[in-house]
C-alpha positions as a Python dict, from the first residue, in 0.01 Angstrom:
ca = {
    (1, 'X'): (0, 0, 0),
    (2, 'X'): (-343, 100, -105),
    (3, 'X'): (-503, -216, 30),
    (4, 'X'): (-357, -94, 379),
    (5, 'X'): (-557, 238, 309),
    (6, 'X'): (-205, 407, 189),
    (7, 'X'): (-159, 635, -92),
    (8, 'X'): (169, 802, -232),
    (9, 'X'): (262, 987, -517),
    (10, 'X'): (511, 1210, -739),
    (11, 'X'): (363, 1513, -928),
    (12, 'X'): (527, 1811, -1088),
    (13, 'X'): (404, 2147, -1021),
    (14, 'X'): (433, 2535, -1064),
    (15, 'X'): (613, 2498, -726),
    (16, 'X'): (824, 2235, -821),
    (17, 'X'): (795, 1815, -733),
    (18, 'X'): (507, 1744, -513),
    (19, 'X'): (509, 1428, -299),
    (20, 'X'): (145, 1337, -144),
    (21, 'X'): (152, 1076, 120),
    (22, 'X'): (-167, 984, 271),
    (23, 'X'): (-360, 680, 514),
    (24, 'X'): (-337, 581, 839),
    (25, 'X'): (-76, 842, 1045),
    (26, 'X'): (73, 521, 1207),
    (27, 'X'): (218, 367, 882),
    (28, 'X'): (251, 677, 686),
    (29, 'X'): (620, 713, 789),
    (30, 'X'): (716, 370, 628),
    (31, 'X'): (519, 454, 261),
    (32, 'X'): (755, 823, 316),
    (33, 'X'): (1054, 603, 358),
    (34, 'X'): (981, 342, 49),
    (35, 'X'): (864, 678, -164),
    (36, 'X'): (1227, 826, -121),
    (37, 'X'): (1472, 529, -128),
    (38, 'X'): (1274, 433, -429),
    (39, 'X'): (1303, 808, -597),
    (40, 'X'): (1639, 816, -550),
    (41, 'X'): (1732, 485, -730),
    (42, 'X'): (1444, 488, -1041),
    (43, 'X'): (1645, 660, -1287),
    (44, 'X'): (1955, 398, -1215),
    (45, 'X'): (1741, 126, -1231),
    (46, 'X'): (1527, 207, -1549),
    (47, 'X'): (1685, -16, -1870),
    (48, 'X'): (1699, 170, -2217),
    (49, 'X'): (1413, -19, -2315),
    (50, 'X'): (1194, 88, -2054),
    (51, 'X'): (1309, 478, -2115),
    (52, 'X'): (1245, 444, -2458),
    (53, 'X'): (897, 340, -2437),
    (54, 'X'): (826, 617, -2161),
    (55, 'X'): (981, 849, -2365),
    (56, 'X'): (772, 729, -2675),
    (57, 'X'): (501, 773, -2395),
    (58, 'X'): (551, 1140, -2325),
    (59, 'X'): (574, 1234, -2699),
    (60, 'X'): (262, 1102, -2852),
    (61, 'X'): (115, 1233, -2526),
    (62, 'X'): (238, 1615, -2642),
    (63, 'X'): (123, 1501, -3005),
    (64, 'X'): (-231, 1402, -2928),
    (65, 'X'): (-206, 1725, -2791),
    (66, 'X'): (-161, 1920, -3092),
    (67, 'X'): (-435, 1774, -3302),
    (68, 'X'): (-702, 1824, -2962),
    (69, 'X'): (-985, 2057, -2933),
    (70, 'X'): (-825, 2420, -3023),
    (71, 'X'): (-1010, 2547, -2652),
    (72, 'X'): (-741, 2335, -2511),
    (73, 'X'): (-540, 2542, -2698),
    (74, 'X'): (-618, 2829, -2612),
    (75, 'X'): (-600, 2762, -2233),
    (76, 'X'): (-276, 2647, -2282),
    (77, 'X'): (-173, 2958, -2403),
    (78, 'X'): (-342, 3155, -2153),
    (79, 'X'): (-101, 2953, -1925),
    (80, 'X'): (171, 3055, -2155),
    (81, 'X'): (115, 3414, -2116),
    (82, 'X'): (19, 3427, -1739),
    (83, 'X'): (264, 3182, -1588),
    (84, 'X'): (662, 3232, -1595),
    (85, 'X'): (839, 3028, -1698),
    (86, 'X'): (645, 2793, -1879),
    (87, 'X'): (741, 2608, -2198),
    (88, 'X'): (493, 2581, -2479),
    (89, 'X'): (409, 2227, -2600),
    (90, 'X'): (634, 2229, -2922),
    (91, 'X'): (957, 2295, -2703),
    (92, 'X'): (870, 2051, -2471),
    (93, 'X'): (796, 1790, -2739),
    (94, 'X'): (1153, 1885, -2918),
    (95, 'X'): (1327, 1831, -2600),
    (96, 'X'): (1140, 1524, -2509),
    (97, 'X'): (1281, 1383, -2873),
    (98, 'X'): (1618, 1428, -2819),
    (99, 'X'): (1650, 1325, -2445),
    (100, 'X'): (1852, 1045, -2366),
    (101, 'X'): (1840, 794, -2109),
    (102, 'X'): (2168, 924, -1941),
    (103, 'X'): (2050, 1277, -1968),
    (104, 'X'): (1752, 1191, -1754),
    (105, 'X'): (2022, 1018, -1496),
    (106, 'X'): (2210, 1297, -1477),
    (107, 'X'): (1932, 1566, -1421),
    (108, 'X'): (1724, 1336, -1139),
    (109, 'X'): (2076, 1320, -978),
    (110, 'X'): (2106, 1725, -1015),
    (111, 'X'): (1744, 1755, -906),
    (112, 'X'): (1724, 1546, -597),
    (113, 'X'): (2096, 1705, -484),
    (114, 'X'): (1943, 2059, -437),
    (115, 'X'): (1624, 2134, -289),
    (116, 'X'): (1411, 2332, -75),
    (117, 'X'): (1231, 2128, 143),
    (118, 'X'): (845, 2270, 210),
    (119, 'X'): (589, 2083, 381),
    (120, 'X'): (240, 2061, 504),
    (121, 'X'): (153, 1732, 739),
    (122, 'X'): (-249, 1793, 851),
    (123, 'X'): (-462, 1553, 1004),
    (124, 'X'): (-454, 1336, 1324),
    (125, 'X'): (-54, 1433, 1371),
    (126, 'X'): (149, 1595, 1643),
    (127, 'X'): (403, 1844, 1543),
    (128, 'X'): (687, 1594, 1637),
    (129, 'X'): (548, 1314, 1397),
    (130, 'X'): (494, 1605, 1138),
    (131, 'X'): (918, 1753, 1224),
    (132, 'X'): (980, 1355, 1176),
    (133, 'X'): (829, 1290, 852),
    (134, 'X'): (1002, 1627, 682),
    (135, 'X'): (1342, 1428, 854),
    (136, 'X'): (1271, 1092, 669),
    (137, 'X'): (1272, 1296, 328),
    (138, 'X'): (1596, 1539, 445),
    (139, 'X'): (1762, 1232, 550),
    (140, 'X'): (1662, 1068, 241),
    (141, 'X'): (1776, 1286, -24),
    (142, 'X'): (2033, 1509, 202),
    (143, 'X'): (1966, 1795, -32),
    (144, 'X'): (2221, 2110, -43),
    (145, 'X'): (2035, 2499, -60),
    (146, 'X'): (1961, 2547, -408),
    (147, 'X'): (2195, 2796, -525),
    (148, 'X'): (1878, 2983, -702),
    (149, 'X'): (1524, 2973, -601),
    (150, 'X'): (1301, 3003, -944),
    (151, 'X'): (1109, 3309, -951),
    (152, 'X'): (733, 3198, -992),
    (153, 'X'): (548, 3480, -1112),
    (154, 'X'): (208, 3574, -1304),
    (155, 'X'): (192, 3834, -1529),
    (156, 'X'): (-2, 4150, -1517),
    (157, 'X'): (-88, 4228, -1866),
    (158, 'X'): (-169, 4591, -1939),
    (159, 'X'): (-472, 4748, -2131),
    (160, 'X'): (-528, 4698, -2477),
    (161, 'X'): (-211, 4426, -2466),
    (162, 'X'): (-210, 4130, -2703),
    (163, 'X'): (22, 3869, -2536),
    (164, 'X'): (22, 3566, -2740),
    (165, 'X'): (-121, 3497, -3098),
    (166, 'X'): (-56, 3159, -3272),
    (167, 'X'): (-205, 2949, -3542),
    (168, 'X'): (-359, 2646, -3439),
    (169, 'X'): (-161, 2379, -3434),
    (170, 'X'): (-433, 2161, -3606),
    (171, 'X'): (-415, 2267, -3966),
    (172, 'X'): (-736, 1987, -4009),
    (173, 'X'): (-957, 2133, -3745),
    (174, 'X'): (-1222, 2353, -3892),
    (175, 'X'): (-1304, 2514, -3534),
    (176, 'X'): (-1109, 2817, -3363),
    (177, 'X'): (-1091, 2944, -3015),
    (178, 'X'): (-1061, 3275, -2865),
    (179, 'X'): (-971, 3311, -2511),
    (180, 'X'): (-1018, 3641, -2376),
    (181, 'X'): (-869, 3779, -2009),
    (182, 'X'): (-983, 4022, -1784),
    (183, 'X'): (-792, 4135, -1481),
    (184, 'X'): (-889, 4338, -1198),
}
C-alpha cells in the first residue's frame, strides 16, 4: 500500500481507537475496506506463539520504562494526575503479565461490537465519498451504541494541592525530577 502512496493505521488514544487512512482519495476506500476486514479477524488469527512474543513485547516495553530518565517520570505522572482515567505503568505492566491469549479474543470481540463511530474525512473529498467511507467501517464492524460513553475529563487541581507523590521507580538512578503545574 505505501508504494501506491497509501497509508493506514491503528492507534489508541484518550478518545479511544484511532484509524488514519491516507493517499490518493480514489483508492482510499479499498485500504478502509482491507483495514477493517483485517481488524476484525487479527485476534482469531494470531497463534499462541505469536501472542506470547507480543506480549513479551509490551512488557519489557513498560520495564524499560521504569529504569528511564526519572523526567519521563514525572510527565507520566503529570498525565496521571491530569487525565481520567489513566492507569499508571505498574498496573498496566501487572495486567499485561497475566493476560492471556483468549482474554485478548474475547475483549477485541467486546471492543469492536460497541462503538461510537466519529469521523473526520478532509482533503480532495465530497461529502458523499466522506458519508461512504464512515459506511465501509459501520458496515464493517456493525457496531451496537455503547451502553456507556467514558467520561474523558482533566482535572482542575486546586491551590496549594499535592496530587501525586511517588518514589522513583529507578532505585539505581542518582537523578530526580520535579514537575511542577500551573493552571490558569
Amino acid at each position: 500500500a505505501s508504494m501506491a502512496g497509501l497509508h493506514g493505521s491503528f492507534n489508541n488514544s484518550r478518545q479511544g481507537l484511532t484509524l488514519d487512512v491516507s493517499g490518493y482519495s480514489h483508492r482510499v476506500p479499498v485500504l478502509l475496506q482491507h483495514l477493517v476486514d483485517t481488524a476484525k479477524t487479527t485476534t482469531e488469527r494470531l497463534t499462541p506463539e505469536l501472542f506470547e512474543r507480543l506480549r513479551e513485547k509490551r512488557e519489557k516495553r513498560f520495564q524499560e520504562f521504569l529504569v528511564s530518565q526519572p523526567y519521563r517520570h514525572a510527565t507520566n505522572a503529570l498525565d496521571l494526575c491530569l487525565d481520567r482515567p489513566k492507569w499508571d505503568v505498574l498496573k498496566r505492566l501487572e495486567c499485561v503479565k497475566e493476560v492471556t491469549l483468549p482474554d485478548l479474543q474475547l475483549f477485541a470481540k467486546r471492543l469492536l461490537h460497541r462503538f461510537r463511530l466519529k469521523g473526520l474525512v478532509h482533503g480532495n473529498v465530497t461529502s458523499e465519498e466522506a458519508k461512504s467511507l464512515a459506511q465501509i467501517v459501520l458496515d464493517g464492524f456493525q457496531p451496537q451504541p455503547p451502553l456507556v460513553l467514558p467520561e474523558i475529563r482533566v482535572s482542575q487541581l486546586e491551590q496549594g494541592e499535592s496530587v501525586y507523590r511517588f518514589a522513583g521507580y529507578n532505585t539505581e538512578e542518582a537523578v530526580s525530577c520535579t514537575v511542577s503545574l500551573y493552571q490558569f
